[in-house]
Short mmCIF file of C-alpha atoms in Angstrom, two decimals:
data_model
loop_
_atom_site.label_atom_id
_atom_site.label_comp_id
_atom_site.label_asym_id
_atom_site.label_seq_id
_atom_site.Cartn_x
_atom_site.Cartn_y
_atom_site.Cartn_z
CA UNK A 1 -57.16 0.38 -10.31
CA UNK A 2 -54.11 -1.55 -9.42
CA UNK A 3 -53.10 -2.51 -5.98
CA UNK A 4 -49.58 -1.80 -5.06
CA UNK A 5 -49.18 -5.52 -4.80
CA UNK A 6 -49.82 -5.75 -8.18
CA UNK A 7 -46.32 -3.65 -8.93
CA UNK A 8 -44.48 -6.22 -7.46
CA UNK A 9 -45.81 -8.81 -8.99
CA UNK A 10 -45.27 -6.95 -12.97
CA UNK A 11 -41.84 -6.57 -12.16
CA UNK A 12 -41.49 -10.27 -10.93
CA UNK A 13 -43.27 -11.38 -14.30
CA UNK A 14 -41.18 -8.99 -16.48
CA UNK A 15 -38.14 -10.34 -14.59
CA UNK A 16 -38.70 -14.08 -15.14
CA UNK A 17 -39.37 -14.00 -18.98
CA UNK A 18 -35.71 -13.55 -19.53
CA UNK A 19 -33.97 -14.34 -16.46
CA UNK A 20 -34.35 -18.74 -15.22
CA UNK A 21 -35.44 -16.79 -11.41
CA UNK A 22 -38.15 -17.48 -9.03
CA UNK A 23 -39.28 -17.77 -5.20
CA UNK A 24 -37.38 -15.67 -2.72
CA UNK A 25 -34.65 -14.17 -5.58
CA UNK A 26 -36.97 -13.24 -7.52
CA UNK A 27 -39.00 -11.16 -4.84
CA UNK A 28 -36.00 -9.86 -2.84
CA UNK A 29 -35.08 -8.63 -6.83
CA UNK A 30 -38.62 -7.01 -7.94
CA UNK A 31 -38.43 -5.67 -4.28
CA UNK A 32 -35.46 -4.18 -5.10
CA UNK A 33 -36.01 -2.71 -8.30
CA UNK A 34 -39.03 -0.55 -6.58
CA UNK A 35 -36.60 0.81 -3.95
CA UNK A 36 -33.95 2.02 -6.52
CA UNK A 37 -37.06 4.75 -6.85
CA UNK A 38 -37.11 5.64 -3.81
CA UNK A 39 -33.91 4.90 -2.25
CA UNK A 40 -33.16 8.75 -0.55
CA UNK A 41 -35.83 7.98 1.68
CA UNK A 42 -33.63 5.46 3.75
CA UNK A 43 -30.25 5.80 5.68
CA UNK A 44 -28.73 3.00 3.67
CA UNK A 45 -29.02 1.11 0.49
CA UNK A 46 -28.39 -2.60 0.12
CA UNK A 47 -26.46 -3.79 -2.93
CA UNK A 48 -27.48 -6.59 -5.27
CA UNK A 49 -24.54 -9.19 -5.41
CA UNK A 50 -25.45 -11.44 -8.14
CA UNK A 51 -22.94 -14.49 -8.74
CA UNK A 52 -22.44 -17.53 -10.10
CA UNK A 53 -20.20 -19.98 -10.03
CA UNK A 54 -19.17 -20.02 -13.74
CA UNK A 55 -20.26 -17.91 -17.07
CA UNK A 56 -23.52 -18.41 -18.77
CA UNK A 57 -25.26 -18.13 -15.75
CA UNK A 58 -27.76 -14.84 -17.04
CA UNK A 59 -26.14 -12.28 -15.31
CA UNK A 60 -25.51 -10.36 -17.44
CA UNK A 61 -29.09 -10.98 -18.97
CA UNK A 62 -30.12 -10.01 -15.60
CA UNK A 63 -28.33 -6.71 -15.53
CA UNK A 64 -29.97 -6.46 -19.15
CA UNK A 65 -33.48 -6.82 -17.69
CA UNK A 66 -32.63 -4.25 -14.54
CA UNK A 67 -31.66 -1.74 -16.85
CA UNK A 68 -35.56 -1.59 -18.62
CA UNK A 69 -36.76 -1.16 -15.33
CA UNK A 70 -34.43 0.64 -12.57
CA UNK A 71 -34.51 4.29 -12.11
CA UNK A 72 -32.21 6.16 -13.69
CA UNK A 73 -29.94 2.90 -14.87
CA UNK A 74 -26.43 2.99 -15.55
CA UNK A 75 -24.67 -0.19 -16.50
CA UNK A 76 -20.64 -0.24 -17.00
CA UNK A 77 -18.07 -2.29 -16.98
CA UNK A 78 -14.37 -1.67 -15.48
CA UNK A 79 -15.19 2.20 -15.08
CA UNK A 80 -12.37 4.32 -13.20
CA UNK A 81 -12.67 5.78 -9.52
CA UNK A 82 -12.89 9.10 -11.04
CA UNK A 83 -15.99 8.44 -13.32
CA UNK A 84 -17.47 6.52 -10.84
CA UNK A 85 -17.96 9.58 -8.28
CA UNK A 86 -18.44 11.87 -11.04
CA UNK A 87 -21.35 10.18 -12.46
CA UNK A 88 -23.29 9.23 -9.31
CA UNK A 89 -22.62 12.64 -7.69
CA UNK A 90 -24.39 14.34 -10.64
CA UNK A 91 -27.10 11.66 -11.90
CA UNK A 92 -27.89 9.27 -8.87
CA UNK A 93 -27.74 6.68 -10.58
CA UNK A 94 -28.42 2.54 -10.23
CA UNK A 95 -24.74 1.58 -11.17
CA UNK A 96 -25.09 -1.61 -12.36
CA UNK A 97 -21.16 -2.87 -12.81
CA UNK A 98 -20.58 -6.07 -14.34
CA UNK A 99 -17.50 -8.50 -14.69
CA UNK A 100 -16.67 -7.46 -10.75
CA UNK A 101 -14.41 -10.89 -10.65
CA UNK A 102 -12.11 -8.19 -12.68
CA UNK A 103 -12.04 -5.03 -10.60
CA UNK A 104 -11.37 -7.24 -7.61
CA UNK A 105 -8.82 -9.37 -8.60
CA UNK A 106 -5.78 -9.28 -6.08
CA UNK A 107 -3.20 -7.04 -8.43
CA UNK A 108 -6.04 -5.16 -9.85
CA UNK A 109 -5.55 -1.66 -10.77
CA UNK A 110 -8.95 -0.53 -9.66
CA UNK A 111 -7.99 -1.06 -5.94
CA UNK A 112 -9.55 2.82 -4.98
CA UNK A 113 -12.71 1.90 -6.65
CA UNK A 114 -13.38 -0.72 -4.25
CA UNK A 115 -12.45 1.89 -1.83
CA UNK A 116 -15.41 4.03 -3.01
CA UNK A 117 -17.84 0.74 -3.08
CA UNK A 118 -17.13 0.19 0.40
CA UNK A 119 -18.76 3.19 1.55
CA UNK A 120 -21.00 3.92 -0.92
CA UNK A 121 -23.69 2.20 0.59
CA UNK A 122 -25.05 5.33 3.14
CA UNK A 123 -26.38 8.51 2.72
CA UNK A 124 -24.08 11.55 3.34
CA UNK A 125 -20.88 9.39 2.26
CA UNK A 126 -19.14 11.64 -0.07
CA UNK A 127 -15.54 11.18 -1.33
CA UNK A 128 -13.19 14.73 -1.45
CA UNK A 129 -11.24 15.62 -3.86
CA UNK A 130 -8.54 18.52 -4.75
CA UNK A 131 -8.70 18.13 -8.73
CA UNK A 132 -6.26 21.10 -9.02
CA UNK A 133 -3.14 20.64 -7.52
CA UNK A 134 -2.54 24.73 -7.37
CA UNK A 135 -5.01 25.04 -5.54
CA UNK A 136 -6.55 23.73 -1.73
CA UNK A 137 -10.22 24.00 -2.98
CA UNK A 138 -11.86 20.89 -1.97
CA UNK A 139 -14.54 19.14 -3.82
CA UNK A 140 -16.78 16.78 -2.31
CA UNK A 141 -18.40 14.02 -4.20
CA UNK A 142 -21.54 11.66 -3.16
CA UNK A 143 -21.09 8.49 -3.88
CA UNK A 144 -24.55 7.22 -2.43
CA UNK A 145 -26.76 5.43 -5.06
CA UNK A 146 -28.50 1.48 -5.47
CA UNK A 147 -25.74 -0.84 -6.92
CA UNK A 148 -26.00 -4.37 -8.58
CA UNK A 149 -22.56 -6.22 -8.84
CA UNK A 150 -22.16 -9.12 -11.01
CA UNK A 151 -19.72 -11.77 -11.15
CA UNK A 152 -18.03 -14.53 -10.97
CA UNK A 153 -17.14 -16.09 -7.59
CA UNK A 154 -17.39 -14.25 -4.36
CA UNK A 155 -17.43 -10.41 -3.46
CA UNK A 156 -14.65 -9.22 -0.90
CA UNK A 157 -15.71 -9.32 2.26
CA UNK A 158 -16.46 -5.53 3.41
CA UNK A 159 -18.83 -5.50 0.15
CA UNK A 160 -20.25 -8.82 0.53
CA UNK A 161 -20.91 -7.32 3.96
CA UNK A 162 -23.48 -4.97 1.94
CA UNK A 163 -24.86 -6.74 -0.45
CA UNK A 164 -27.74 -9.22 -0.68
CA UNK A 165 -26.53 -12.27 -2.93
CA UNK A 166 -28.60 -13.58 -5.52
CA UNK A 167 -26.79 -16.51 -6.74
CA UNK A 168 -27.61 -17.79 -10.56
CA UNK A 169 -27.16 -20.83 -11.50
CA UNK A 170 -26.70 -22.12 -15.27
CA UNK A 171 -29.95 -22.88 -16.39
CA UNK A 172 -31.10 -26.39 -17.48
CA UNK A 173 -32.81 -27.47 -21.32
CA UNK A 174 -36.27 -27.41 -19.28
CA UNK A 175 -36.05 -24.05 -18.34
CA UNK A 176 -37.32 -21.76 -21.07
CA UNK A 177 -37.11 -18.19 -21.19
CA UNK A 178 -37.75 -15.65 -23.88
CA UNK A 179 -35.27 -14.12 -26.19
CA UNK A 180 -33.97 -10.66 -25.25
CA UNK A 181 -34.96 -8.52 -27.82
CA UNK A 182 -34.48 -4.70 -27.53
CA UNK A 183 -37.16 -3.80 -30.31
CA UNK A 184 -39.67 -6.10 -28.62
CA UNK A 185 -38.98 -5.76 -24.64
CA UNK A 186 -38.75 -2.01 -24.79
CA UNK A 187 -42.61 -1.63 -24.95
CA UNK A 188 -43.30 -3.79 -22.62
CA UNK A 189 -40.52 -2.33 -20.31
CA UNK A 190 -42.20 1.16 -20.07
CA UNK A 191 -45.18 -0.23 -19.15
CA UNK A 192 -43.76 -1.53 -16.02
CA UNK A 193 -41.56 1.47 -15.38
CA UNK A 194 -44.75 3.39 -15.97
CA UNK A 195 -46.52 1.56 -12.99
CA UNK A 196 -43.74 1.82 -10.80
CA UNK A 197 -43.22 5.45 -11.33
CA UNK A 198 -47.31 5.65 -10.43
CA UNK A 199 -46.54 3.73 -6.98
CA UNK A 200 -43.07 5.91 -6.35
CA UNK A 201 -45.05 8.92 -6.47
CA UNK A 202 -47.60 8.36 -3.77
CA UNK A 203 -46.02 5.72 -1.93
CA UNK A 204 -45.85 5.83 1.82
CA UNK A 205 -43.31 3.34 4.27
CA UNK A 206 -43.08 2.82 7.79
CA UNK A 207 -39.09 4.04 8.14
CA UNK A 208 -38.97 1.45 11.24
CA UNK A 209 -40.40 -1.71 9.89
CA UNK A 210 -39.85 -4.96 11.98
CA UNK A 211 -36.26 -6.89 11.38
CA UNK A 212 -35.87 -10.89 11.44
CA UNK A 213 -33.54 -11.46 14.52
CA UNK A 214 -32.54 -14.12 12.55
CA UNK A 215 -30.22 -11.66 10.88
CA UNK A 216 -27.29 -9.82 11.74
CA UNK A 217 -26.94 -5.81 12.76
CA UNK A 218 -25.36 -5.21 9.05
CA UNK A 219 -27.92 -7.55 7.41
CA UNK A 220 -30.58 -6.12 8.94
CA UNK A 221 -29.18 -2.65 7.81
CA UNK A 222 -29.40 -4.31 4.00
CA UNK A 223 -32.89 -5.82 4.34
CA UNK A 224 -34.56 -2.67 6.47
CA UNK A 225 -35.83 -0.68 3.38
CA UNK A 226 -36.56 -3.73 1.18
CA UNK A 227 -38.89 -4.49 4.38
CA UNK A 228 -40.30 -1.15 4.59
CA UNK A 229 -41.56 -1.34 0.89
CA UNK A 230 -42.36 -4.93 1.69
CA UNK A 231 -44.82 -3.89 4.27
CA UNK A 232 -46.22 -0.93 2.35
CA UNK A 233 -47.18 -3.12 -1.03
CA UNK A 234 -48.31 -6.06 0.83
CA UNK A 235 -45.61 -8.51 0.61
CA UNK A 236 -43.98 -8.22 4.16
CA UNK A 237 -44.26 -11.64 5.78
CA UNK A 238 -42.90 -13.02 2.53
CA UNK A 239 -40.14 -10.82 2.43
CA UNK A 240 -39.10 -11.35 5.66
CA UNK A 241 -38.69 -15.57 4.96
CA UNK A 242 -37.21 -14.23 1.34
CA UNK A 243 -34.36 -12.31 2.99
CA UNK A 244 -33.69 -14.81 6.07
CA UNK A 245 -33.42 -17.62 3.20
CA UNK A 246 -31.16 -15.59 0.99
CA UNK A 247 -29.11 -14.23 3.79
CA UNK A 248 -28.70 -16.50 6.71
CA UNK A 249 -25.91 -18.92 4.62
CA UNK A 250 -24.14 -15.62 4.17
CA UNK A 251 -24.57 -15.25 8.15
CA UNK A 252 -22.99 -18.58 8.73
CA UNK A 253 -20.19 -17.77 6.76
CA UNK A 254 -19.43 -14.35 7.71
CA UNK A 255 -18.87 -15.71 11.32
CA UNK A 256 -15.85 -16.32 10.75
CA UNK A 257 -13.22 -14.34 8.46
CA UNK A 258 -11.43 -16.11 5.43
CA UNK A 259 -8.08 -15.98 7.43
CA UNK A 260 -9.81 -17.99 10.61
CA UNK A 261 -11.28 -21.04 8.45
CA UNK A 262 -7.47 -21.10 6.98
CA UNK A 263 -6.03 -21.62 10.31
CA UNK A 264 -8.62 -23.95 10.85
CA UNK A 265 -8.50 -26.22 7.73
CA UNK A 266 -4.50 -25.95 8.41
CA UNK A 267 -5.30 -27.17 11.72
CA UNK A 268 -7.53 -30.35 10.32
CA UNK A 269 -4.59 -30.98 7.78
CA UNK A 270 -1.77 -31.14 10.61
CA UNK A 271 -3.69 -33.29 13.01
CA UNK A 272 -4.52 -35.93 10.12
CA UNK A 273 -0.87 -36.19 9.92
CA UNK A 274 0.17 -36.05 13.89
CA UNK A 275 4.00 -37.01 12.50
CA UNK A 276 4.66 -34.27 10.96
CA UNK A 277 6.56 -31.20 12.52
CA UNK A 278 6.40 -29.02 9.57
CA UNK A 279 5.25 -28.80 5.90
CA UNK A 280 6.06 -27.68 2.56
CA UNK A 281 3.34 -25.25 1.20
CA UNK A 282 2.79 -26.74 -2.10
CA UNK A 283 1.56 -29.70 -0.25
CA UNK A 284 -0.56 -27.43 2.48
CA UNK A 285 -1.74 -25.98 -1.34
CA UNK A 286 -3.50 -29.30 -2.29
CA UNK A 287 -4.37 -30.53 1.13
CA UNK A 288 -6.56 -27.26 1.57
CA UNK A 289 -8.16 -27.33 -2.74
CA UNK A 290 -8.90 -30.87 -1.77
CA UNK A 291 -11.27 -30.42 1.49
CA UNK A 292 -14.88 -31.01 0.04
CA UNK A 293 -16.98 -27.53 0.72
CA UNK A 294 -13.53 -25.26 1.29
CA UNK A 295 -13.09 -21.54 -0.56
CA UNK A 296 -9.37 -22.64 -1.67
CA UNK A 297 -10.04 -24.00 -5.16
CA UNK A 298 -11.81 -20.83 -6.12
CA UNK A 299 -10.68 -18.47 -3.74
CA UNK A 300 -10.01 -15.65 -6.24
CA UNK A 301 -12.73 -15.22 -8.51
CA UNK A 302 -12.62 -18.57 -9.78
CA UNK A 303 -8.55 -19.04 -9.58
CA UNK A 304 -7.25 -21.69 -6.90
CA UNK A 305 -5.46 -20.53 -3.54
CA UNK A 306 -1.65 -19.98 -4.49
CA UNK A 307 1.17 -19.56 -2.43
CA UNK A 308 0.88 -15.61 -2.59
CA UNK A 309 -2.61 -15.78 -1.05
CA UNK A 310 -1.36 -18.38 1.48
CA UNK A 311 1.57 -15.79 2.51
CA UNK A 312 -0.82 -12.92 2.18
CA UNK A 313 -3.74 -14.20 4.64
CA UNK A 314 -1.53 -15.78 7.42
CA UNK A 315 0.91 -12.90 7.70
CA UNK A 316 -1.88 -10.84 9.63
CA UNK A 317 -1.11 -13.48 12.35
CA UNK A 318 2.78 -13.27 12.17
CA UNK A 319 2.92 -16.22 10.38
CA UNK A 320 5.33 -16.43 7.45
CA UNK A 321 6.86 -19.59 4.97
CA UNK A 322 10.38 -20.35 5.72
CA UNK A 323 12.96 -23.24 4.62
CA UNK A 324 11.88 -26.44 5.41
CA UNK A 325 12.90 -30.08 5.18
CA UNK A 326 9.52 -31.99 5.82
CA UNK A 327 9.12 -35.15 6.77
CA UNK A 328 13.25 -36.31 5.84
CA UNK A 329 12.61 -34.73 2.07
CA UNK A 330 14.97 -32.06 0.43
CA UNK A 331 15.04 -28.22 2.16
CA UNK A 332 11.66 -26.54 0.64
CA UNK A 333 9.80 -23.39 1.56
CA UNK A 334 7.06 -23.80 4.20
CA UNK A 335 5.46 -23.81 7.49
CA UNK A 336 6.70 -24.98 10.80
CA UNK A 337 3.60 -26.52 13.13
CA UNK A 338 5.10 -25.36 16.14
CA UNK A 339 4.25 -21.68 15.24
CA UNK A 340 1.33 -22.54 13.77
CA UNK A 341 0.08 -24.29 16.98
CA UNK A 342 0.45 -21.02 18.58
CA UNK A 343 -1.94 -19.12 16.49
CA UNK A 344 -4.54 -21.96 16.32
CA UNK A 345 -4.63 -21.70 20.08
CA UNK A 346 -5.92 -17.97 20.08
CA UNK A 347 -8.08 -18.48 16.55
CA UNK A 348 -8.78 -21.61 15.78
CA UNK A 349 -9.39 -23.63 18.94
CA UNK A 350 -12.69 -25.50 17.52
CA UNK A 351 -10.86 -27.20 14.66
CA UNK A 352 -10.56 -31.21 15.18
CA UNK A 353 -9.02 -34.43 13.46
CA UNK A 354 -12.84 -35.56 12.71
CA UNK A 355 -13.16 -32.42 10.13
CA UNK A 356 -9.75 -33.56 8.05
CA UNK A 357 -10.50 -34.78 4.77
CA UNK A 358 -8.54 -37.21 2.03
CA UNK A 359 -6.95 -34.30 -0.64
CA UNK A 360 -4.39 -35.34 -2.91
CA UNK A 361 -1.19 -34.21 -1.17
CA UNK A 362 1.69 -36.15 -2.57
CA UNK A 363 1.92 -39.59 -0.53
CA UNK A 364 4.96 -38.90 1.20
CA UNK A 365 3.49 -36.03 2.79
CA UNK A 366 1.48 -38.01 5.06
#
């Protein structure tokens, strides 16, 4: 008879003939795949945010491989708000959306469906609709159901926020995986879903398993029922390094919000340059894309930080471009360090000279 340890480990095998994965993704993933069985037993799903930093990463391969082996699987690209509610209200499905960098590209038109997304995540969440306008007869959707995103670059923020990330990275000559072949995977697919149906049916969880502190209130709401499963089939104390691996980067960066390390890598720019009282934003541009580690060279999907998404993430703080003449140079539009002092003084008061870098701002500009 097989031990429910054994499920985890035929989904992690099935996984890793097609898909260059192993160690901690590749568990959190198998782990998972079993919940998307069982998901209505918990308060709250986590999403799967897989990403990679450019295409040809697998992917889509590994939204290939999900689909043989997640309940109910629906995979789509670019679908509308409307089909989106429709379909998960009536089939629970695992959406599995690909090409994300698309949908949540700044001038998208699918700005409702990330809407929906946002809240999809916990049980009861339904989305109401009037769908004829004679009439006041509500409708109420659920839009409650596992979801893997895939794309390219990062997820925004209140979805990152729900998701656990399983980066990909491009894999190298030495890494060999099998060829995905419908004809010959499908048999060995339904074995696997077979086994996991078997386990879904009589499978019993602790709904309060034991959460890393390491993690934070919204993580731990993520990794809670991959842990419960975790504990029931035998793989909690790895799961529990797994998710703290896969998830405490994310922590680190979610400290602070996108518009926070701006003013801060603003604030390293100016003080490298102490004679400058103000600053024309295409140079701010290419001081910021040329600070090693920063978000700015691929801040939307994989497109450099522009002067729109400059405007668009310091206006929160009252902080708009105006005419400028920097540094004795001809009247340009950009930003005055006298206002910007203010702000760094509430938001940014950690930034220092030491964490300037070199970029490639014009010379005159320093």
């Amino acid at each position: 008879m097989m031990s429910e340890r054994e499920v985890v480990d035929d989904i992690g095998h099935f996984i890793k003939r097609y898909v260059a994965m192993d160690g901690d993704k590749l568990l959190v993933v198998s782990l998972w795949t079993l919940h998307t069985y069982c998901f209505q037993l918990f308060p709250q799903t986590p999403y799967l945010a897989v990403n990679s930093p450019e295409k040809q990463c697998g992917k889509t391969r590994l939204l290939e491989v999900l689909e043989q082996v997640c309940a109910r699987p629906w995979r789509t690209t670019n679908p509308s708000e409307a089909v989106v509610y429709r379909k998960i209200n009536k089939d629970k499905p695992t959406l599995m959306l690909d090409e994300v960098d698309g949908i949540f590209r700044k001038g998208s038109p699918y700005e409702h469906l990330q809407t929906l997304l946002n809240a999809g995540n916990r049980s009861g969440t339904k989305v109401p609709r009037v769908l004829n306008p004679q009439s006041d007869a509500l409708i109420e959707y659920s839009i409650w159901c596992p979801k893997v995103l895939a794309g390219i670059g990062t997820l925004p923020d209140t979805i990152a926020d729900r998701s656990i990330p399983i980066r990909l990275e491009r894999r190298t000559r030495d890494q060999r995986v099998e060829r995905f072949r419908d004809k010959q995977v499908n048999p060995i697919a339904a074995e696997v879903r077979e086994r996991i149906a078997t386990w879904a049916a009589t499978a019993t969880m602790d709904d309060e398993p034991e959460l890393p502190d390491e993690l934070s209130d919204r993580q731990q709401d993520c990794a809670e029922p991959l842990l419960a499963i975790a504990d029931a089939v035998g793989y909690g104390d790895q799961a529990r390094k797994a998710l703290v691996t896969l998830l405490a980067e994310e922590r680190l960066d979610s400290e602070e919000s996108l518009g926070v390390v701006l003013l801060r890598d603003l604030r390293a720019w100016f003080e490298a340059r102490p004679d400058l009282d103000s600053a024309y934003t295409s140079w701010l541009l290419e001081g910021l894309k040329g600070m090693p580690e920063s978000p700015w060279l691929a801040w939307d999907f994989g497109r450099p930080l522009d002067d729109r998404g400059l405007a668009s993430l310091l206006k929160p703080y009252g902080l708009k471009s105006e005419v400028v003449r920097a540094d004795g140079e001809k009247p340009l539009r950009g930003y005055k360090r006298h206002k910007l002092e203010h702000v760094w003084k509430q938001y940014a008061t950690h930034a220092t000279a030491d964490t300037a870098t070199q970029t490639t701002a014009p010379q005159h500009s320093l």
